[in-house]
CSV table of C-alpha atoms in Angstrom, one decimal:
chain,number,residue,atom,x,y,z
A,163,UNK,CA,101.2,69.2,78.8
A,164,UNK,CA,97.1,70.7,79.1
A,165,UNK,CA,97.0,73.2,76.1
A,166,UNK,CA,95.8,76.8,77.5
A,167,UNK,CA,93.2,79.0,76.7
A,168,UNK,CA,94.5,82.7,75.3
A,169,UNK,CA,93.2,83.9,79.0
A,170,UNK,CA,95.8,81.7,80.4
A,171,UNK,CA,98.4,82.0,78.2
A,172,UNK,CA,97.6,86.2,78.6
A,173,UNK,CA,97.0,86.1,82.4
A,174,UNK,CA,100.8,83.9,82.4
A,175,UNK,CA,102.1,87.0,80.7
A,176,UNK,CA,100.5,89.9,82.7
A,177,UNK,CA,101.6,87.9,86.0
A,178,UNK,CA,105.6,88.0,84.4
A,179,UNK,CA,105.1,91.7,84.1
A,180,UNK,CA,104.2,92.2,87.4
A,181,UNK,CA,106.7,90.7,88.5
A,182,UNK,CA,109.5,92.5,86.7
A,183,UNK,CA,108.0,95.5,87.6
A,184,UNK,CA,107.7,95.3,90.8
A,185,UNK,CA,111.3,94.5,91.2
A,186,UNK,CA,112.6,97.0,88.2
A,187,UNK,CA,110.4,100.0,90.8
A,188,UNK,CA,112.1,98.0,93.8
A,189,UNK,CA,115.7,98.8,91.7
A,190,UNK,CA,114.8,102.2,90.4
A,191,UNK,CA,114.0,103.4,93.9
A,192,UNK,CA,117.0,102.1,95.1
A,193,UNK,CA,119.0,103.9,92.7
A,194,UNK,CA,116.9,107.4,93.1
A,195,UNK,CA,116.6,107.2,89.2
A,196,UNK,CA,112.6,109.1,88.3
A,197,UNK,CA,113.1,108.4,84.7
A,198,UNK,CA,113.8,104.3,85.8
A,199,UNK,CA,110.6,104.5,88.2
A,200,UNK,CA,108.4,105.9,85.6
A,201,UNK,CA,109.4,103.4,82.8
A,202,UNK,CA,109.0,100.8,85.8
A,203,UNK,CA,105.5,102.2,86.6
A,204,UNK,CA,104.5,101.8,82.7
A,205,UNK,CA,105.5,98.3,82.7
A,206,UNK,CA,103.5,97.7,86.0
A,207,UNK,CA,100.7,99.2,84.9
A,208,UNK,CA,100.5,97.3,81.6
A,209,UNK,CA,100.7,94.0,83.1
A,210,UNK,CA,97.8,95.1,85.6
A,211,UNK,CA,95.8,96.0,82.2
A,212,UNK,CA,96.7,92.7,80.7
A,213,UNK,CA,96.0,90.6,84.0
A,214,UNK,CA,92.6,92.6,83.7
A,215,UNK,CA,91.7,92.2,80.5
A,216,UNK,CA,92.5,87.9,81.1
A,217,UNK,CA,90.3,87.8,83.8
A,218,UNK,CA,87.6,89.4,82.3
A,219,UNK,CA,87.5,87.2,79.1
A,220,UNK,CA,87.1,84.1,81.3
């Protein structure tokens, strides 16, 4: 197995994020829960900021 670069390893965890939350906003709208969509919107926006911050250190 390649070893990664921090970037990589960084830009693996900011993708995972993403993912949950897009689908924990996807549940919390579902449910009509603000508090859950709010916490959901955090998480999203800290994987964007992480995904950011890997790209730009390549």
């Amino acid at each position: 197995m390649p070893q990664l670069s921090p970037a990589q390893r960084t830009a693996s965890t900011a993708r995972i994020l993403l993912t949950a939350g897009v689908l924990f906003v996807i549940e919390a709208l579902a449910r009509g829960s603000a508090m859950r969509t709010a916490i959901a919107g955090a998480i999203v926006a800290v994987g964007g900021g992480l995904l950011f911050a890997a790209k730009r250190s390549d």
